[in-house]
GROMACS .gro file of N, CA, C and O in nm:
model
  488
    1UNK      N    1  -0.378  -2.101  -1.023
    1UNK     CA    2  -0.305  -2.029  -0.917
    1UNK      C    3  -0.393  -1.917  -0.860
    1UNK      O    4  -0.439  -1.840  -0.946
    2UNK      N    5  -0.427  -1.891  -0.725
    2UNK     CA    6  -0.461  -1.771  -0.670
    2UNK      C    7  -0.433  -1.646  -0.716
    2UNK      O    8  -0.319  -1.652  -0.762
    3UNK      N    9  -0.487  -1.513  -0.730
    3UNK     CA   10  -0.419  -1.443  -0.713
    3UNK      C   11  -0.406  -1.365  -0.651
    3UNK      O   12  -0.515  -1.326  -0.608
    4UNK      N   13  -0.288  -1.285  -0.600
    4UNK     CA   14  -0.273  -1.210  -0.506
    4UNK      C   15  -0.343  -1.074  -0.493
    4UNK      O   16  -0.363  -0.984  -0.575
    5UNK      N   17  -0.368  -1.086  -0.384
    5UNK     CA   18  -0.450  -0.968  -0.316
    5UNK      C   19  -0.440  -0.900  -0.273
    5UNK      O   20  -0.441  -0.932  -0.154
    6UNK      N   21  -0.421  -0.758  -0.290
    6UNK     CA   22  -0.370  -0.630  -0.234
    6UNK      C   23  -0.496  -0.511  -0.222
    6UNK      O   24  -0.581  -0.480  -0.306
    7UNK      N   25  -0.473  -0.454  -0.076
    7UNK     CA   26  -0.583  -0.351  -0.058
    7UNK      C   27  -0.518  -0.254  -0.088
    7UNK      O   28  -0.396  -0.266  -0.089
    8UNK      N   29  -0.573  -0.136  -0.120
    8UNK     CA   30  -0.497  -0.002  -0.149
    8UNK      C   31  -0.533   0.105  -0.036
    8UNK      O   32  -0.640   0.106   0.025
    9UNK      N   33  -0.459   0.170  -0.022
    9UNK     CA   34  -0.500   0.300   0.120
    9UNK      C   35  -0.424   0.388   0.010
    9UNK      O   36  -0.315   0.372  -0.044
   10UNK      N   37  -0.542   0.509  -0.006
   10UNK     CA   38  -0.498   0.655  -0.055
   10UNK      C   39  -0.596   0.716  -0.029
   10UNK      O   40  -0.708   0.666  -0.044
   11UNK      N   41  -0.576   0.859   0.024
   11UNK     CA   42  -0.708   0.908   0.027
   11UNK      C   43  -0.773   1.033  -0.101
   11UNK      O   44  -0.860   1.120  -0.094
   12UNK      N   45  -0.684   0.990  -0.211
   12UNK     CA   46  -0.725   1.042  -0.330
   12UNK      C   47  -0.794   0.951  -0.450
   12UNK      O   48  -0.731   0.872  -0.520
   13UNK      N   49  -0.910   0.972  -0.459
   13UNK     CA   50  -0.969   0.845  -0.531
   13UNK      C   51  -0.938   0.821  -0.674
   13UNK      O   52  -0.945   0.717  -0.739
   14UNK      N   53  -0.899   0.959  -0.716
   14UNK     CA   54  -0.792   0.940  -0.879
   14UNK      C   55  -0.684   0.831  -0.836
   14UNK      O   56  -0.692   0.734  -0.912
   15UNK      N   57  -0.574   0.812  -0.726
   15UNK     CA   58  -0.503   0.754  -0.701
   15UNK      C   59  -0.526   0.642  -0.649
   15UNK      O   60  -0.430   0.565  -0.645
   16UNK      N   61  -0.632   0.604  -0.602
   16UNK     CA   62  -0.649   0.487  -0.581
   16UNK      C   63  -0.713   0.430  -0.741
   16UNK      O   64  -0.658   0.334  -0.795
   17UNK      N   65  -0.793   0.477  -0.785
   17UNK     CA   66  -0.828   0.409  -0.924
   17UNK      C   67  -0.733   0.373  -1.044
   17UNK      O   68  -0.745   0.275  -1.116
   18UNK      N   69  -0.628   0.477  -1.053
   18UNK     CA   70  -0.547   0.452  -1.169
   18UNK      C   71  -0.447   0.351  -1.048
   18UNK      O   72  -0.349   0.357  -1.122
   19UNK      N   73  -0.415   0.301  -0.976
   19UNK     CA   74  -0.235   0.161  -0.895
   19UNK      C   75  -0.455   0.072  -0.903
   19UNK      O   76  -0.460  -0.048  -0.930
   20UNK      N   77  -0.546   0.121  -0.886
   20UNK     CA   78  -0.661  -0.001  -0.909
   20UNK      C   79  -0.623  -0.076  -1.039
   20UNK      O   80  -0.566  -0.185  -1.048
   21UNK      N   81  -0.653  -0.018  -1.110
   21UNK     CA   82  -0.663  -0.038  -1.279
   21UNK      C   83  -0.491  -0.124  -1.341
   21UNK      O   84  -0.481  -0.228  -1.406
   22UNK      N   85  -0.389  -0.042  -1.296
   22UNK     CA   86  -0.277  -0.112  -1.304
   22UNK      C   87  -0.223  -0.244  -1.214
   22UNK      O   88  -0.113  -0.296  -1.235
   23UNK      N   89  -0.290  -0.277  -1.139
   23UNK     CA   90  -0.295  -0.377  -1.036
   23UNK      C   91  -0.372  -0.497  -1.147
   23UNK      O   92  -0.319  -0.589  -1.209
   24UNK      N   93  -0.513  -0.456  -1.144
   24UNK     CA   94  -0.615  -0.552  -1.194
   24UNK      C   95  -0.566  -0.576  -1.321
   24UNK      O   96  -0.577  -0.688  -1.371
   25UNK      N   97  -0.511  -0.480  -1.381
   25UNK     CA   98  -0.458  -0.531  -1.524
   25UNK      C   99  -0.380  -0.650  -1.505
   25UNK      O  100  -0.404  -0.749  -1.574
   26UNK      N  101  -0.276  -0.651  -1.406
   26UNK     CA  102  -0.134  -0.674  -1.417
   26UNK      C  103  -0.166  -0.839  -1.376
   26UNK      O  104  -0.097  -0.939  -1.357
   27UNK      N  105  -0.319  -0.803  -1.375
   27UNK     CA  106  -0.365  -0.994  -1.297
   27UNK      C  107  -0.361  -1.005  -1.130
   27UNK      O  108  -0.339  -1.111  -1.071
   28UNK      N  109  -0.384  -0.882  -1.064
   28UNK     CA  110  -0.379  -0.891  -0.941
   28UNK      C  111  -0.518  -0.889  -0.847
   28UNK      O  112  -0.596  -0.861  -0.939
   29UNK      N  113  -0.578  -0.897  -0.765
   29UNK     CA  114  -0.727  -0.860  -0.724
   29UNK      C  115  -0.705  -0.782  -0.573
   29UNK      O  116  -0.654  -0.829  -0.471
   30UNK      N  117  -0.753  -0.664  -0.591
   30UNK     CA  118  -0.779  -0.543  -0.540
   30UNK      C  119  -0.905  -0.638  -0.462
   30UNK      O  120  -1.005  -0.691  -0.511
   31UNK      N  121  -0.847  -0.634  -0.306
   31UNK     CA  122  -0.986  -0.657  -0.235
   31UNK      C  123  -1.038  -0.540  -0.137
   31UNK      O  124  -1.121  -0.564  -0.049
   32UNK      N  125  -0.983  -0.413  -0.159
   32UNK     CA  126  -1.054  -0.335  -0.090
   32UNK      C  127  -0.921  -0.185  -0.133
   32UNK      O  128  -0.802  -0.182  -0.165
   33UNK      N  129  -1.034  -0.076  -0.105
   33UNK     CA  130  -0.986   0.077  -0.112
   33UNK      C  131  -1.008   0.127  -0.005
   33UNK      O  132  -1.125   0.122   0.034
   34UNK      N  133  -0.909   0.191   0.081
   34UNK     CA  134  -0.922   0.285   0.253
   34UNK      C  135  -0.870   0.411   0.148
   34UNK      O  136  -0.773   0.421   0.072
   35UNK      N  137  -1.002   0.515   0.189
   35UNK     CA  138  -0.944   0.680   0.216
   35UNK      C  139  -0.846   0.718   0.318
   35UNK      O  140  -0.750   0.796   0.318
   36UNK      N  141  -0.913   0.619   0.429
   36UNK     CA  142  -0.830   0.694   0.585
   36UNK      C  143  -0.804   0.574   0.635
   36UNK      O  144  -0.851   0.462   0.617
   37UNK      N  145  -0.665   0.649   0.742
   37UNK     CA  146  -0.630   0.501   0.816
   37UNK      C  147  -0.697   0.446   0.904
   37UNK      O  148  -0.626   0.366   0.966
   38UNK      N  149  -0.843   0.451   0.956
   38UNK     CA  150  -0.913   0.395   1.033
   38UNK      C  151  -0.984   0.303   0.932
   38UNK      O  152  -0.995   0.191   0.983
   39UNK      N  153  -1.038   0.308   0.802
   39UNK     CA  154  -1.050   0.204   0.727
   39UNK      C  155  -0.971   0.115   0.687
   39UNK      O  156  -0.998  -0.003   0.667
   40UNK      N  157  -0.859   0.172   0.674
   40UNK     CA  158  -0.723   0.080   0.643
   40UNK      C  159  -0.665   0.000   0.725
   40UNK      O  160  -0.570  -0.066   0.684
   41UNK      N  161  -0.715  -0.014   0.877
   41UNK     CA  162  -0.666  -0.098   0.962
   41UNK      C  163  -0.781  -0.169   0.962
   41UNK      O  164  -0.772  -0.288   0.992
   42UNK      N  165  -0.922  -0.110   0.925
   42UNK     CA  166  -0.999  -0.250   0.955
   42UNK      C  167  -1.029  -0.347   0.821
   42UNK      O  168  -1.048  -0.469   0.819
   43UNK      N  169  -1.028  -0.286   0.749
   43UNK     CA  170  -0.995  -0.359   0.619
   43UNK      C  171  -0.900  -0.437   0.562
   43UNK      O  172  -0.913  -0.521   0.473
   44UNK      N  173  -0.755  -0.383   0.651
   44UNK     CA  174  -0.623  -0.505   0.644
   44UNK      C  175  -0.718  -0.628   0.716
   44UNK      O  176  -0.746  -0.731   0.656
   45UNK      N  177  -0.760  -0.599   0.846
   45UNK     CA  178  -0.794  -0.728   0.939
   45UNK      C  179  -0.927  -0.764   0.853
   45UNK      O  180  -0.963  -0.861   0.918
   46UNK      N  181  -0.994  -0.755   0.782
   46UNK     CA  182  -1.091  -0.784   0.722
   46UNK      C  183  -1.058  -0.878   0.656
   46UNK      O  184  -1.092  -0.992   0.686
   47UNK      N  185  -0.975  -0.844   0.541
   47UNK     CA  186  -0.941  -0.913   0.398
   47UNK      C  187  -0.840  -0.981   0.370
   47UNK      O  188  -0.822  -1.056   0.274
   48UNK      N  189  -0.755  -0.950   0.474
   48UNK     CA  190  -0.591  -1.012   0.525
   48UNK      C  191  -0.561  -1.009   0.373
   48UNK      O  192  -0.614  -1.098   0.306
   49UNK      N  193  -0.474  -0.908   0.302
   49UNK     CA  194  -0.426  -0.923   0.191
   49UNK      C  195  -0.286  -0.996   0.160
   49UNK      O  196  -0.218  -1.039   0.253
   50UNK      N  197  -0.257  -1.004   0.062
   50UNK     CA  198  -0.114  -1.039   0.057
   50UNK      C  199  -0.043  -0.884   0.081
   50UNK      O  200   0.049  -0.878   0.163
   51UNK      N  201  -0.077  -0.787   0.024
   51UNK     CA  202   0.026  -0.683   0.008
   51UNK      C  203  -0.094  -0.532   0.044
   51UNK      O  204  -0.217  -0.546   0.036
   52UNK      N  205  -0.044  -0.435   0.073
   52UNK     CA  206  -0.101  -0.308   0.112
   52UNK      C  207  -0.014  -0.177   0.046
   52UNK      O  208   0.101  -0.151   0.083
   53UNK      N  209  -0.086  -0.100  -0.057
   53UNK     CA  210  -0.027   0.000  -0.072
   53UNK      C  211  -0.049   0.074  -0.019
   53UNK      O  212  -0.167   0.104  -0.036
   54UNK      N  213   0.010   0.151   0.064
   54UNK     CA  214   0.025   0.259   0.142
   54UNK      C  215   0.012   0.400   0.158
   54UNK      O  216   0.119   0.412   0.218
   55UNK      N  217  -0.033   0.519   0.154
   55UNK     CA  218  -0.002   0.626   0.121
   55UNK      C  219   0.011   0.690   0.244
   55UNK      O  220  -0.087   0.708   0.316
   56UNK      N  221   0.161   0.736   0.283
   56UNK     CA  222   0.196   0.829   0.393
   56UNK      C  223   0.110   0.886   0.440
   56UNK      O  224   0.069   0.843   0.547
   57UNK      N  225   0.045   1.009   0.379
   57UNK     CA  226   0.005   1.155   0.425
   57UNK      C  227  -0.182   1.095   0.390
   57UNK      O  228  -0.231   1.095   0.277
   58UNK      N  229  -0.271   1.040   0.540
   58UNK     CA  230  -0.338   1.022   0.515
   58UNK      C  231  -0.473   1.163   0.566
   58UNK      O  232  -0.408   1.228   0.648
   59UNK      N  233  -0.556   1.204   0.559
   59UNK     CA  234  -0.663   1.285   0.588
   59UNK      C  235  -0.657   1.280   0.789
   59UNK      O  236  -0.618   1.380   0.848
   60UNK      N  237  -0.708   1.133   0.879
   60UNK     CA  238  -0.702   1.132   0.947
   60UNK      C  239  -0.566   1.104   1.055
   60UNK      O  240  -0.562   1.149   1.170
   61UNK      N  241  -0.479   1.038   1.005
   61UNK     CA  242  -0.331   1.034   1.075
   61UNK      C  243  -0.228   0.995   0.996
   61UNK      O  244  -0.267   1.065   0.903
   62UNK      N  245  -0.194   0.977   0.981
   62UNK     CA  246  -0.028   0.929   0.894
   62UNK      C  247  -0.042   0.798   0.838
   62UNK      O  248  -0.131   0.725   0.882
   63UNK      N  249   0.042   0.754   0.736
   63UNK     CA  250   0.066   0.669   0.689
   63UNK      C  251   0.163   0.546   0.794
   63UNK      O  252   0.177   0.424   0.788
   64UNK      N  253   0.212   0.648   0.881
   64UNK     CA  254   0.340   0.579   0.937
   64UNK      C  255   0.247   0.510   1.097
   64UNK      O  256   0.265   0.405   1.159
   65UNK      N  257   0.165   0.607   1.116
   65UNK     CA  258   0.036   0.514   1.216
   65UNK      C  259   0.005   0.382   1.135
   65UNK      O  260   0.043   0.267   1.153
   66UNK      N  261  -0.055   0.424   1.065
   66UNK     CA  262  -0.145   0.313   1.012
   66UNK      C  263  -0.030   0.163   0.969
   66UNK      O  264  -0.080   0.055   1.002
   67UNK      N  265   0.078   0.157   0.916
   67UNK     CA  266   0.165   0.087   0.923
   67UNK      C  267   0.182   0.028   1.036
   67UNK      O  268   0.145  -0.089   1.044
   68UNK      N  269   0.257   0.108   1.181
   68UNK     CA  270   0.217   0.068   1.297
   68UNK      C  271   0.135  -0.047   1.322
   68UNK      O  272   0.170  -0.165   1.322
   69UNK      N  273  -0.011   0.017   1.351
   69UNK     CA  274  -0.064  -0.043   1.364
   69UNK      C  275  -0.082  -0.213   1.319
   69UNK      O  276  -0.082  -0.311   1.394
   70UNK      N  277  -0.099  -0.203   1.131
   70UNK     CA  278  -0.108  -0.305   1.088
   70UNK      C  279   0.026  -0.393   1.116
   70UNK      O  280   0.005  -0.515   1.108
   71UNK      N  281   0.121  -0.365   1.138
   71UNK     CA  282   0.259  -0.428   1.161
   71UNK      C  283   0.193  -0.495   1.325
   71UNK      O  284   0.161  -0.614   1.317
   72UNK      N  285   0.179  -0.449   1.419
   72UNK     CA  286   0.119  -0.460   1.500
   72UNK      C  287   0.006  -0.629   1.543
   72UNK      O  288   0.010  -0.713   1.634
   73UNK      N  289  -0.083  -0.606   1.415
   73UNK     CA  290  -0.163  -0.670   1.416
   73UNK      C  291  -0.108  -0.805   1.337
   73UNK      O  292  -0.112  -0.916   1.391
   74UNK      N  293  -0.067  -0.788   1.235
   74UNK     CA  294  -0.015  -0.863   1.133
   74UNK      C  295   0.149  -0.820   1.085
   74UNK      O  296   0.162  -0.752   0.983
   75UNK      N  297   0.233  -0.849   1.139
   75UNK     CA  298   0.375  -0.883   1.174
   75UNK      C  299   0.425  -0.918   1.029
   75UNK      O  300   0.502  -0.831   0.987
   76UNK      N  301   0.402  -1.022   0.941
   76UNK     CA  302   0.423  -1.035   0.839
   76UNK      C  303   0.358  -0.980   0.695
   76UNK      O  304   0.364  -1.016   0.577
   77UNK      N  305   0.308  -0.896   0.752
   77UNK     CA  306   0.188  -0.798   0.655
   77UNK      C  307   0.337  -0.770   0.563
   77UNK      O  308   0.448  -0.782   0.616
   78UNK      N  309   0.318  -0.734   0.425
   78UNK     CA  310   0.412  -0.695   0.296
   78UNK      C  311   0.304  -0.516   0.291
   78UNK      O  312   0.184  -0.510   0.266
   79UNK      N  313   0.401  -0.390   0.323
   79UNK     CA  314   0.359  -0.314   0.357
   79UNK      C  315   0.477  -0.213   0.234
   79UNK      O  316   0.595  -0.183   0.251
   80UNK      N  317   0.380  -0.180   0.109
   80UNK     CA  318   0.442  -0.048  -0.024
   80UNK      C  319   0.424   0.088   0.022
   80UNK      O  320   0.327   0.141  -0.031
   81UNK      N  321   0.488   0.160   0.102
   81UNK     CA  322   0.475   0.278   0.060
   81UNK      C  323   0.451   0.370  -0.034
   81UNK      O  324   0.546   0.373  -0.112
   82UNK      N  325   0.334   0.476  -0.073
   82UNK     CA  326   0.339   0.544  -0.125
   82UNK      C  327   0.406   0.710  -0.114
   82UNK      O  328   0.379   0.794  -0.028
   83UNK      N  329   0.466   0.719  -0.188
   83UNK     CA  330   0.501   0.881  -0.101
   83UNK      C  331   0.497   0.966  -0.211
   83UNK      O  332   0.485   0.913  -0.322
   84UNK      N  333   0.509   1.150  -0.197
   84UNK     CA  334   0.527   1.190  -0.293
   84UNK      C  335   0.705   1.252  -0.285
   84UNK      O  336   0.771   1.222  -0.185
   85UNK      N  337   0.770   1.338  -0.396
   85UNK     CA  338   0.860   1.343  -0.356
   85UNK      C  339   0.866   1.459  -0.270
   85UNK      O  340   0.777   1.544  -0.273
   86UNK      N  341   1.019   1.469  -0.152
   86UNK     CA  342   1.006   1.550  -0.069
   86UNK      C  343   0.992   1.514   0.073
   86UNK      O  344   1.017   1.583   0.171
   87UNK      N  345   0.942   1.375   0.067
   87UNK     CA  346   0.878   1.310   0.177
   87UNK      C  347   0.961   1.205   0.234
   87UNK      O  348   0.910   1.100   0.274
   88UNK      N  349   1.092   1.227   0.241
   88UNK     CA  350   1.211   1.080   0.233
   88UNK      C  351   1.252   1.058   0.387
   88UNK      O  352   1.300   0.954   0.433
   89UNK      N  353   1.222   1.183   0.460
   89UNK     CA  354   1.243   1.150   0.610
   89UNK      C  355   1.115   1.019   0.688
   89UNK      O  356   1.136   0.923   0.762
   90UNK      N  357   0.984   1.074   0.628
   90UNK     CA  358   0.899   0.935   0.640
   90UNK      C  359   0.914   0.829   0.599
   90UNK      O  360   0.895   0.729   0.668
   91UNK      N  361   0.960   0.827   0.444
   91UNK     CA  362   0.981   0.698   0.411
   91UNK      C  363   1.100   0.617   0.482
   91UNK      O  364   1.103   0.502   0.525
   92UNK      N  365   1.178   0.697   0.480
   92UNK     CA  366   1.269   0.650   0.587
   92UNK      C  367   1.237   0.551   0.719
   92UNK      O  368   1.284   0.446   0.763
   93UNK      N  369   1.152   0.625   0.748
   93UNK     CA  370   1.106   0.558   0.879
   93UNK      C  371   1.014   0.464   0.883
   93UNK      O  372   1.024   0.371   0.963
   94UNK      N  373   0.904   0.477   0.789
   94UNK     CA  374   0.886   0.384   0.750
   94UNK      C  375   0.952   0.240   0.711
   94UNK      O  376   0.920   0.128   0.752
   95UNK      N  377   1.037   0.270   0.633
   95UNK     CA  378   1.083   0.117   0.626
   95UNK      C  379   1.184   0.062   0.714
   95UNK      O  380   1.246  -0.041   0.688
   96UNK      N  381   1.205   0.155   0.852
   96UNK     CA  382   1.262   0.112   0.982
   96UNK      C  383   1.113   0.058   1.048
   96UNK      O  384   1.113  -0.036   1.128
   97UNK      N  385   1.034   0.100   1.023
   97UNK     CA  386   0.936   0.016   1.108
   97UNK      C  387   0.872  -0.077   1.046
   97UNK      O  388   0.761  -0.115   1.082
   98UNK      N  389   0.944  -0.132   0.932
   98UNK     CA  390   0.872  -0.264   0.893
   98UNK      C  391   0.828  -0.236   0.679
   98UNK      O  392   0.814  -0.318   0.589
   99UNK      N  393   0.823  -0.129   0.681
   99UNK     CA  394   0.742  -0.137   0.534
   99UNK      C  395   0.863  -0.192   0.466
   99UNK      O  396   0.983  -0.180   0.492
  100UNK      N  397   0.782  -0.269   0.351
  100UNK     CA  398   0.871  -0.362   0.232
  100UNK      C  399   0.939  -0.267   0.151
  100UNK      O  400   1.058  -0.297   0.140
  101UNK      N  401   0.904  -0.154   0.084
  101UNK     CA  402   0.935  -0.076  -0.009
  101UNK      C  403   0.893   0.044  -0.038
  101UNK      O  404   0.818   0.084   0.051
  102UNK      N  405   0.912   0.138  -0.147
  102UNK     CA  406   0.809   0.244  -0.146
  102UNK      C  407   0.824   0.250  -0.308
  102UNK      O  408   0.885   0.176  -0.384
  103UNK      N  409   0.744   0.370  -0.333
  103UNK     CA  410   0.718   0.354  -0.473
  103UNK      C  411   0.705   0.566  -0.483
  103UNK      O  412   0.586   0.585  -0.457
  104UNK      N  413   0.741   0.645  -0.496
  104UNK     CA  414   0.727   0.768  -0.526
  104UNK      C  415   0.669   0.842  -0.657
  104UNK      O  416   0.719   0.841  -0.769
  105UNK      N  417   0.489   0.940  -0.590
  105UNK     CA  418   0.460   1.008  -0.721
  105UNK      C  419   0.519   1.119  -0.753
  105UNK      O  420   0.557   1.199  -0.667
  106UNK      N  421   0.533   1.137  -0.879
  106UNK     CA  422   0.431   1.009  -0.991
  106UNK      C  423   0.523   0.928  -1.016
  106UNK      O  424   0.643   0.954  -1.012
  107UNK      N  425   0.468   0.813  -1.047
  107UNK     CA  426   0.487   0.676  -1.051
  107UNK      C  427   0.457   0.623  -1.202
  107UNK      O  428   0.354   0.656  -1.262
  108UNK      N  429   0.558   0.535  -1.261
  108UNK     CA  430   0.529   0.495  -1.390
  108UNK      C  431   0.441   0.353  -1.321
  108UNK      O  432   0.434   0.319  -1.203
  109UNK      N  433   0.379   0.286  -1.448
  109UNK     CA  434   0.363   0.155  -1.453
  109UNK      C  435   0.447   0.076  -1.395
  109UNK      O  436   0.463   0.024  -1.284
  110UNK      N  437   0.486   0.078  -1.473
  110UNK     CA  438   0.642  -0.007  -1.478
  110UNK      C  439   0.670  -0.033  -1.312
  110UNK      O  440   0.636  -0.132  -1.247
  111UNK      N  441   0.738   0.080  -1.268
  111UNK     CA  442   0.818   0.065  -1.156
  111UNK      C  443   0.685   0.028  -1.033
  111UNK      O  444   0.717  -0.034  -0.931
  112UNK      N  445   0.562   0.064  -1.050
  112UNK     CA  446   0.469   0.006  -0.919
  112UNK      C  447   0.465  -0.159  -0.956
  112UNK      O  448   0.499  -0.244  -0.874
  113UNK      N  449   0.423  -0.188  -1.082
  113UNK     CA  450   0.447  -0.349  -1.098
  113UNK      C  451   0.585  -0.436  -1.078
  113UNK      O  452   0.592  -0.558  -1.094
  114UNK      N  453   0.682  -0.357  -1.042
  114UNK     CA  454   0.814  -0.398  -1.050
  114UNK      C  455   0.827  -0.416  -0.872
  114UNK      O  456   0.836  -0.520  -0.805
  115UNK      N  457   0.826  -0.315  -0.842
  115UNK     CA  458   0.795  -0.283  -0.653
  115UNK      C  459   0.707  -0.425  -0.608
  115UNK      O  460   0.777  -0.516  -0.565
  116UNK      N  461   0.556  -0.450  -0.614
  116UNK     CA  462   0.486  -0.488  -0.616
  116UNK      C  463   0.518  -0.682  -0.694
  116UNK      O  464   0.451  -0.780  -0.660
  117UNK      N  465   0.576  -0.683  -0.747
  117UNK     CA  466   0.609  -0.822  -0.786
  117UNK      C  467   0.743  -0.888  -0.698
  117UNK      O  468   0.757  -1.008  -0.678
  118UNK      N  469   0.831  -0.787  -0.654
  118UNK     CA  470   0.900  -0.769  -0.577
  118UNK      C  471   0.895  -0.877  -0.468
  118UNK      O  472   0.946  -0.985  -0.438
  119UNK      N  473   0.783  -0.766  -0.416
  119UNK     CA  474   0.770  -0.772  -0.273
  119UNK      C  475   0.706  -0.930  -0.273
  119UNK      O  476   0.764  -1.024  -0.219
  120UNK      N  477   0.576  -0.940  -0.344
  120UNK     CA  478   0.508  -1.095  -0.363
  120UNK      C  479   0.570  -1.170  -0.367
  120UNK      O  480   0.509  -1.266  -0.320
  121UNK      N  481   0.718  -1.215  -0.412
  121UNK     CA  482   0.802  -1.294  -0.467
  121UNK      C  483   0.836  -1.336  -0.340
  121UNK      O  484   0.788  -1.444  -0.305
  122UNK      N  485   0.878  -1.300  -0.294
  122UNK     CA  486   0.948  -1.288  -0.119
  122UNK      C  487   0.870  -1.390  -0.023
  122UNK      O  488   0.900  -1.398   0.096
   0.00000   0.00000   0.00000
C-alpha cells in the first residue's frame, strides 16, 4: 500500500520536527516542510500531497491565505489546521473556507494521529 503523504507548513522548526517525527512514526511520509506561505503554496503544487498541516499565524501572511490559495488551486486538497489556543475566530473561518479540521497547541500524539487518520479515511 502507498503511503500517504503530507507536507507540513509551520514556521517553527521545533514544530515542524516533533507532527515530522510523529507523522513518520505513525507510517506516514512527510514530503516536504514550508516556514512561510509562499513555500507552502509552491510545495502543495509541487508534491500534491494527500493532506497539509497547516499553521494559521504564518511569518509572511496567514494561514487562512495560504489555505485560500491552495483550496484555489487544488479544490480537493484535505487541509489540518494548526492553531494555538485563543485563535478560534480563525479557525473558524478557516473551516468555512474549506479546511478539514484543526488540531490545537499543544497537541498530544494521540489526537494529531486521530485528526490526521480522520481526515485520510475520507
Amino acid at each position: 500500500m502507498m503511503k500517504k503523504r503530507i507536507l507540513i507548513v509551520d514556521d517553527s522548526f521545533y514544530m515542524r520536527t516533533m507532527l515530522k517525527n510523529m507523522l513518520t512514526d505513525a507510517g506516514y511520509e512527510v514530503v516536504g516542510e514550508a516556514p512561510n506561505g509562499q513555500t507552502a503554496l509552491q510545495l502543495a503544487r509541487e508534491t500534491n500531497p494527500d493532506l497539509i498541516t497547516l499553521d494559521v499565524i504564518l511569518p509572511d501572511n496567514t494561514g487562512l491565505d495560504v489555505l485560500k490559495g491552495i483550496k484555489k488551486e487544488q479544490p480537493d486538497m484535505k487541509v489540518i489546521i494548526v492553531s494555538a489556543v485563543g485563535q478560534e475566530v480563525i479557525v473558524n473561518e478557516a473551516v468555512e473556507n474549506g479546511a478539514y479540521s484543526y488540531i490545537v497547541k499543544p497537541f498530544s500524539e494521540e489526537k494529531v494521529l486521530e485528526t490526521v487518520g480522520n481526515a485520510l479515511k475520507e
